[in-house]
Structure formats: structure tokens, C-alpha cells
Amino acid sequence: VVPYLIWAIAYMQFDIKKIPLILYGTRWSLNEASTNTVLWFLPCLFSSRIIVELVLWLSTKFKIHRKLFAAIAAVIMFVVGFIIPVPEKQLPFGLSQAPIAACFMLLGYVFKNMVDEFHKKGILSHVVVLIISTILFYVGVFVIEGQELVSMFVCTYGNPIRFLCNSISGCIIILTLSSLITKIPENTFGEKMHTFLSWLGRSTMGIYLVHVPITRNLIAPFMEELSF
């Protein structure tokens, strides 16, 4: 929340009158406040994390198996994310997108041990899983006709089953690639690769926050001059 408030207020040039719009915490309100609209995901992550923590607390409170309860909650959040009414201004602080985000966070919690065990497998297993998941993702996104726009910030996900399958296969691709990268030998190249990726991971927030104004103010005008 604190980074969100700092960056949102900074981008709107400290106009105190627009603070209520910042506190509303949606892409619509950020646009109305003339600040960086890509910040919408921070309130969404905060609200999603609150949902996840609440689910885990309830499982402890009522002595229910944590992963079973989390799996059930993930299904409920997925359904809620598709049926919840989304007003034009969206629900405050990313609550319109939070159910879907919380769903995948809970699935991550449920399958964490499985992912950790897979990480111990050999390179061949990783390559096989990577090829299969890539084929599934490609077919689901580019081959099957009728693909609808998927855009989380406006809460459009298309066909629920297709969205879930594409999302899971995409996640598997990222996780498998990440696991493969950690298996690069610690030689000169591997060490430099790990150092660079570690820096990139620590700098992700800053890169994400500044890429829009850089794209809008530097790259876009340059591309227009080149008639792209």
C-alpha cells in the first residue's frame, strides 16, 4: 500500500485534491487523478492478499485442512470473479479483480509442494513439461478459434474454462523456465545470468512503474516519427 500511495501521489504532482481518487484505488480513479494507471495492480494485490490470509486464518480457526480449504476457496473465488458485477468505476481498491488474483494465489499455495518436488527433477523432465505446456498454451491462445479478449484490469476473461487452461499452462511455462535457469552451471556465464536475473527480480517494481511514461513520452513519439 505504501509504495502505491507514494508513486500515485508523485505521478499526479502532489495534487492534494485528488487524494480521494488515489484512495479509491482502481484504474478508472487513477486515470481521473491523472497519475500512472499501471499502479492499479498494487491495490489489487493488497486486496487479494487479504483474501488469501483470511482463508488461511479461517482454516486454522475452524481446524479445517488448510490445503483442502484453500482449494475450495480458490474455486469459489474463481466463480465469484466471473459473476461479480463490475461497475464502470469498478469496486474500490482492486476488489473487482481481487477474486481472480486470490484464486491463483491460493492455487499456488495448494500446489507449492508439488512445484518444489518438480524442481528436484532432472533437465529432461523439465524439457518435456515445457514442450507440452507450450503446445497447450499455443493451441489454447492461437489455434482454437473464438478467443476473446483477456484483460484483467477491465475484468474481461473470456471463456472461463479456456481462461483457466491458458492461465495454468502459462504459469507452468514460467515456473519450468525459472527452474531450468537455476540449473545452469555456476560457471562464468551461469553466475552472470543468476546475478542479472536476481537484479531484475529486485528491480521489477521500479521497471514496471517507469515503463509507461518512458514508452509514452520517449518511445511512442520516436515510433511516430518513423511512421510505425
GROMACS .gro file of N, CA, C and O in nm, residues 51-123:
model
  292
   51ILE      N    1  -0.756  -1.145   0.116
   51ILE     CA    2  -0.849  -1.258   0.096
   51ILE      C    3  -0.778  -1.390   0.128
   51ILE      O    4  -0.833  -1.476   0.199
   52VAL      N    5  -0.656  -1.406   0.076
   52VAL     CA    6  -0.581  -1.530   0.099
   52VAL      C    7  -0.553  -1.549   0.247
   52VAL      O    8  -0.571  -1.660   0.302
   53GLU      N    9  -0.507  -1.444   0.313
   53GLU     CA   10  -0.477  -1.455   0.457
   53GLU      C   11  -0.603  -1.486   0.537
   53GLU      O   12  -0.599  -1.561   0.635
   54LEU      N   13  -0.717  -1.430   0.495
   54LEU     CA   14  -0.844  -1.457   0.562
   54LEU      C   15  -0.882  -1.604   0.547
   54LEU      O   16  -0.928  -1.668   0.643
   55VAL      N   17  -0.863  -1.659   0.426
   55VAL     CA   18  -0.894  -1.800   0.401
   55VAL      C   19  -0.808  -1.890   0.489
   55VAL      O   20  -0.858  -1.984   0.553
   56LEU      N   21  -0.678  -1.861   0.496
   56LEU     CA   22  -0.588  -1.943   0.578
   56LEU      C   23  -0.620  -1.929   0.727
   56LEU      O   24  -0.611  -2.027   0.802
   57TRP      N   25  -0.658  -1.809   0.769
   57TRP     CA   26  -0.695  -1.788   0.909
   57TRP      C   27  -0.821  -1.866   0.944
   57TRP      O   28  -0.830  -1.927   1.051
   58LEU      N   29  -0.919  -1.865   0.852
   58LEU     CA   30  -1.044  -1.939   0.877
   58LEU      C   31  -1.018  -2.089   0.885
   58LEU      O   32  -1.080  -2.158   0.966
   59SER      N   33  -0.927  -2.140   0.802
   59SER     CA   34  -0.897  -2.283   0.807
   59SER      C   35  -0.836  -2.321   0.941
   59SER      O   36  -0.863  -2.429   0.994
   60THR      N   37  -0.754  -2.232   0.997
   60THR     CA   38  -0.695  -2.257   1.128
   60THR      C   39  -0.799  -2.241   1.239
   60THR      O   40  -0.807  -2.322   1.332
   61LYS      N   41  -0.882  -2.138   1.225
   61LYS     CA   42  -0.983  -2.108   1.325
   61LYS      C   43  -1.080  -2.224   1.343
   61LYS      O   44  -1.116  -2.262   1.456
   62PHE      N   45  -1.122  -2.283   1.231
   62PHE     CA   46  -1.221  -2.391   1.237
   62PHE      C   47  -1.158  -2.529   1.220
   62PHE      O   48  -1.229  -2.627   1.199
   63LYS      N   49  -1.024  -2.533   1.228
   63LYS     CA   50  -0.950  -2.659   1.225
   63LYS      C   51  -0.983  -2.745   1.103
   63LYS      O   52  -1.012  -2.864   1.113
   64ILE      N   53  -0.981  -2.678   0.986
   64ILE     CA   54  -1.004  -2.746   0.859
   64ILE      C   55  -0.870  -2.763   0.789
   64ILE      O   56  -0.782  -2.676   0.799
   65HIS      N   57  -0.852  -2.874   0.720
   65HIS     CA   58  -0.729  -2.898   0.647
   65HIS      C   59  -0.698  -2.778   0.558
   65HIS      O   60  -0.778  -2.741   0.473
   66ARG      N   61  -0.582  -2.718   0.579
   66ARG     CA   62  -0.551  -2.591   0.513
   66ARG      C   63  -0.556  -2.598   0.361
   66ARG      O   64  -0.617  -2.512   0.296
   67LYS      N   65  -0.491  -2.698   0.303
   67LYS     CA   66  -0.484  -2.702   0.157
   67LYS      C   67  -0.618  -2.741   0.095
   67LYS      O   68  -0.653  -2.691  -0.012
   68LEU      N   69  -0.693  -2.824   0.162
   68LEU     CA   70  -0.827  -2.857   0.113
   68LEU      C   71  -0.916  -2.734   0.116
   68LEU      O   72  -0.986  -2.704   0.019
   69PHE      N   73  -0.910  -2.661   0.227
   69PHE     CA   74  -0.991  -2.539   0.240
   69PHE      C   75  -0.946  -2.434   0.138
   69PHE      O   76  -1.030  -2.366   0.078
   70ALA      N   77  -0.815  -2.424   0.116
   70ALA     CA   78  -0.763  -2.328   0.018
   70ALA      C   79  -0.808  -2.364  -0.123
   70ALA      O   80  -0.841  -2.276  -0.203
   71ALA      N   81  -0.811  -2.494  -0.154
   71ALA     CA   82  -0.855  -2.539  -0.286
   71ALA      C   83  -1.002  -2.506  -0.309
   71ALA      O   84  -1.042  -2.458  -0.416
   72ILE      N   85  -1.084  -2.531  -0.206
   72ILE     CA   86  -1.227  -2.498  -0.216
   72ILE      C   87  -1.246  -2.347  -0.232
   72ILE      O   88  -1.325  -2.301  -0.315
   73ALA      N   89  -1.170  -2.270  -0.154
   73ALA     CA   90  -1.178  -2.125  -0.162
   73ALA      C   91  -1.134  -2.073  -0.298
   73ALA      O   92  -1.191  -1.978  -0.351
   74ALA      N   93  -1.033  -2.140  -0.359
   74ALA     CA   94  -0.987  -2.100  -0.492
   74ALA      C   95  -1.098  -2.116  -0.595
   74ALA      O   96  -1.117  -2.029  -0.682
   75VAL      N   97  -1.171  -2.226  -0.587
   75VAL     CA   98  -1.283  -2.249  -0.679
   75VAL      C   99  -1.391  -2.143  -0.659
   75VAL      O  100  -1.444  -2.086  -0.756
   76ILE      N  101  -1.420  -2.113  -0.534
   76ILE     CA  102  -1.521  -2.011  -0.503
   76ILE      C  103  -1.478  -1.875  -0.557
   76ILE      O  104  -1.557  -1.802  -0.618
   77MET      N  105  -1.352  -1.840  -0.535
   77MET     CA  106  -1.300  -1.711  -0.583
   77MET      C  107  -1.304  -1.702  -0.735
   77MET      O  108  -1.334  -1.597  -0.791
   78PHE      N  109  -1.277  -1.815  -0.801
   78PHE     CA  110  -1.282  -1.816  -0.947
   78PHE      C  111  -1.423  -1.788  -0.996
   78PHE      O  112  -1.444  -1.706  -1.087
   79VAL      N  113  -1.520  -1.853  -0.936
   79VAL     CA  114  -1.660  -1.832  -0.974
   79VAL      C  115  -1.703  -1.688  -0.944
   79VAL      O  116  -1.765  -1.622  -1.027
   80VAL      N  117  -1.667  -1.641  -0.825
   80VAL     CA  118  -1.703  -1.504  -0.786
   80VAL      C  119  -1.643  -1.403  -0.884
   80VAL      O  120  -1.708  -1.305  -0.923
   81GLY      N  121  -1.518  -1.426  -0.925
   81GLY     CA  122  -1.452  -1.335  -1.017
   81GLY      C  123  -1.523  -1.321  -1.150
   81GLY      O  124  -1.513  -1.216  -1.215
   82PHE      N  125  -1.596  -1.427  -1.189
   82PHE     CA  126  -1.668  -1.422  -1.317
   82PHE      C  127  -1.810  -1.368  -1.304
   82PHE      O  128  -1.865  -1.313  -1.399
   83ILE      N  129  -1.871  -1.383  -1.189
   83ILE     CA  130  -2.012  -1.344  -1.175
   83ILE      C  131  -2.030  -1.212  -1.102
   83ILE      O  132  -2.140  -1.154  -1.107
   84ILE      N  133  -1.927  -1.161  -1.036
   84ILE     CA  134  -1.941  -1.037  -0.961
   84ILE      C  135  -1.969  -0.922  -1.056
   84ILE      O  136  -1.904  -0.908  -1.159
   85PRO      N  137  -2.069  -0.839  -1.026
   85PRO     CA  138  -2.096  -0.723  -1.111
   85PRO      C  139  -1.978  -0.625  -1.108
   85PRO      O  140  -1.922  -0.598  -1.002
   86VAL      N  141  -1.942  -0.573  -1.225
   86VAL     CA  142  -1.830  -0.479  -1.233
   86VAL      C  143  -1.883  -0.345  -1.282
   86VAL      O  144  -1.910  -0.328  -1.401
   87PRO      N  145  -1.899  -0.248  -1.192
   87PRO     CA  146  -1.945  -0.116  -1.234
   87PRO      C  147  -1.839  -0.046  -1.319
   87PRO      O  148  -1.722  -0.089  -1.323
   88GLU      N  149  -1.879   0.059  -1.387
   88GLU     CA  150  -1.786   0.130  -1.476
   88GLU      C  151  -1.661   0.177  -1.401
   88GLU      O  152  -1.550   0.170  -1.453
   89LYS      N  153  -1.680   0.222  -1.277
   89LYS     CA  154  -1.567   0.271  -1.198
   89LYS      C  155  -1.495   0.158  -1.125
   89LYS      O  156  -1.394   0.179  -1.061
   90GLN      N  157  -1.550   0.037  -1.134
   90GLN     CA  158  -1.500  -0.082  -1.066
   90GLN      C  159  -1.511  -0.067  -0.914
   90GLN      O  160  -1.533   0.041  -0.862
   91LEU      N  161  -1.497  -0.178  -0.845
   91LEU     CA  162  -1.504  -0.177  -0.700
   91LEU      C  163  -1.374  -0.120  -0.644
   91LEU      O  164  -1.267  -0.139  -0.702
   92PRO      N  165  -1.381  -0.052  -0.531
   92PRO     CA  166  -1.262   0.015  -0.478
   92PRO      C  167  -1.149  -0.080  -0.443
   92PRO      O  168  -1.170  -0.196  -0.408
   93PHE      N  169  -1.029  -0.028  -0.455
   93PHE     CA  170  -0.905  -0.094  -0.416
   93PHE      C  171  -0.888  -0.232  -0.481
   93PHE      O  172  -0.845  -0.328  -0.416
   94GLY      N  173  -0.922  -0.239  -0.607
   94GLY     CA  174  -0.896  -0.360  -0.684
   94GLY      C  175  -0.983  -0.479  -0.649
   94GLY      O  176  -0.950  -0.593  -0.687
   95LEU      N  177  -1.094  -0.456  -0.579
   95LEU     CA  178  -1.179  -0.568  -0.538
   95LEU      C  179  -1.250  -0.634  -0.655
   95LEU      O  180  -1.295  -0.748  -0.643
   96SER      N  181  -1.260  -0.565  -0.768
   96SER     CA  182  -1.321  -0.627  -0.886
   96SER      C  183  -1.232  -0.738  -0.941
   96SER      O  184  -1.281  -0.841  -0.989
   97GLN      N  185  -1.100  -0.718  -0.935
   97GLN     CA  186  -1.006  -0.818  -0.987
   97GLN      C  187  -0.953  -0.912  -0.879
   97GLN      O  188  -0.898  -1.019  -0.910
   98ALA      N  189  -0.968  -0.873  -0.753
   98ALA     CA  190  -0.908  -0.949  -0.642
   98ALA      C  191  -0.951  -1.096  -0.636
   98ALA      O  192  -0.867  -1.181  -0.604
   99PRO      N  193  -1.078  -1.131  -0.661
   99PRO     CA  194  -1.115  -1.273  -0.653
   99PRO      C  195  -1.035  -1.363  -0.747
   99PRO      O  196  -0.989  -1.471  -0.706
  100ILE      N  197  -1.016  -1.319  -0.871
  100ILE     CA  198  -0.938  -1.399  -0.967
  100ILE      C  199  -0.792  -1.407  -0.923
  100ILE      O  200  -0.729  -1.513  -0.927
  101ALA      N  201  -0.737  -1.294  -0.879
  101ALA     CA  202  -0.598  -1.294  -0.833
  101ALA      C  203  -0.582  -1.384  -0.711
  101ALA      O  204  -0.485  -1.461  -0.702
  102ALA      N  205  -0.676  -1.375  -0.618
  102ALA     CA  206  -0.670  -1.459  -0.497
  102ALA      C  207  -0.683  -1.607  -0.534
  102ALA      O  208  -0.620  -1.693  -0.470
  103CYS      N  209  -0.762  -1.637  -0.634
  103CYS     CA  210  -0.777  -1.776  -0.681
  103CYS      C  211  -0.642  -1.836  -0.717
  103CYS      O  212  -0.608  -1.946  -0.673
  104PHE      N  213  -0.563  -1.764  -0.796
  104PHE     CA  214  -0.434  -1.817  -0.839
  104PHE      C  215  -0.332  -1.817  -0.724
  104PHE      O  216  -0.244  -1.903  -0.720
  105MET      N  217  -0.342  -1.722  -0.634
  105MET     CA  218  -0.256  -1.725  -0.515
  105MET      C  219  -0.284  -1.850  -0.432
  105MET      O  220  -0.192  -1.919  -0.384
  106LEU      N  221  -0.411  -1.881  -0.415
  106LEU     CA  222  -0.450  -1.999  -0.338
  106LEU      C  223  -0.408  -2.128  -0.408
  106LEU      O  224  -0.363  -2.223  -0.344
  107LEU      N  225  -0.420  -2.130  -0.540
  107LEU     CA  226  -0.374  -2.247  -0.615
  107LEU      C  227  -0.222  -2.265  -0.600
  107LEU      O  228  -0.172  -2.378  -0.590
  108GLY      N  229  -0.150  -2.153  -0.597
  108GLY     CA  230  -0.007  -2.159  -0.575
  108GLY      C  231   0.026  -2.220  -0.439
  108GLY      O  232   0.120  -2.299  -0.425
  109TYR      N  233  -0.053  -2.182  -0.339
  109TYR     CA  234  -0.034  -2.237  -0.205
  109TYR      C  235  -0.064  -2.387  -0.203
  109TYR      O  236   0.011  -2.465  -0.142
  110VAL      N  237  -0.170  -2.426  -0.270
  110VAL     CA  238  -0.210  -2.567  -0.272
  110VAL      C  239  -0.105  -2.655  -0.340
  110VAL      O  240  -0.073  -2.764  -0.292
  111PHE      N  241  -0.048  -2.606  -0.449
  111PHE     CA  242   0.044  -2.689  -0.529
  111PHE      C  243   0.192  -2.658  -0.502
  111PHE      O  244   0.278  -2.706  -0.577
  112LYS      N  245   0.220  -2.582  -0.399
  112LYS     CA  246   0.359  -2.542  -0.372
  112LYS      C  247   0.451  -2.664  -0.353
  112LYS      O  248   0.560  -2.669  -0.410
  113ASN      N  249   0.409  -2.760  -0.275
  113ASN     CA  250   0.493  -2.878  -0.251
  113ASN      C  251   0.519  -2.955  -0.380
  113ASN      O  252   0.630  -3.006  -0.402
  114MET      N  253   0.417  -2.962  -0.464
  114MET     CA  254   0.433  -3.032  -0.592
  114MET      C  255   0.536  -2.959  -0.680
  114MET      O  256   0.619  -3.022  -0.745
  115VAL      N  257   0.529  -2.827  -0.680
  115VAL     CA  258   0.625  -2.748  -0.758
  115VAL      C  259   0.766  -2.767  -0.703
  115VAL      O  260   0.863  -2.781  -0.779
  116ASP      N  261   0.780  -2.768  -0.571
  116ASP     CA  262   0.911  -2.788  -0.509
  116ASP      C  263   0.969  -2.925  -0.545
  116ASP      O  264   1.090  -2.938  -0.570
  117GLU      N  265   0.885  -3.027  -0.547
  117GLU     CA  266   0.931  -3.161  -0.583
  117GLU      C  267   0.971  -3.167  -0.730
  117GLU      O  268   1.070  -3.231  -0.767
  118PHE      N  269   0.894  -3.099  -0.815
  118PHE     CA  270   0.927  -3.096  -0.958
  118PHE      C  271   1.062  -3.029  -0.981
  118PHE      O  272   1.139  -3.069  -1.070
  119HIS      N  273   1.092  -2.926  -0.900
  119HIS     CA  274   1.218  -2.854  -0.915
  119HIS      C  275   1.338  -2.948  -0.898
  119HIS      O  276   1.445  -2.925  -0.954
  120LYS      N  277   1.320  -3.056  -0.822
  120LYS     CA  278   1.429  -3.150  -0.797
  120LYS      C  279   1.450  -3.247  -0.914
  120LYS      O  280   1.550  -3.318  -0.917
  121LYS      N  281   1.355  -3.249  -1.008
  121LYS     CA  282   1.366  -3.340  -1.122
  121LYS      C  283   1.480  -3.298  -1.215
  121LYS      O  284   1.530  -3.186  -1.209
  122GLY      N  285   1.515  -3.388  -1.305
  122GLY     CA  286   1.623  -3.361  -1.400
  122GLY      C  287   1.580  -3.269  -1.513
  122GLY      O  288   1.463  -3.235  -1.528
  123ILE      N  289   1.678  -3.233  -1.594
  123ILE     CA  290   1.654  -3.140  -1.705
  123ILE      C  291   1.558  -3.200  -1.807
  123ILE      O  292   1.473  -3.130  -1.863
   0.00000   0.00000   0.00000
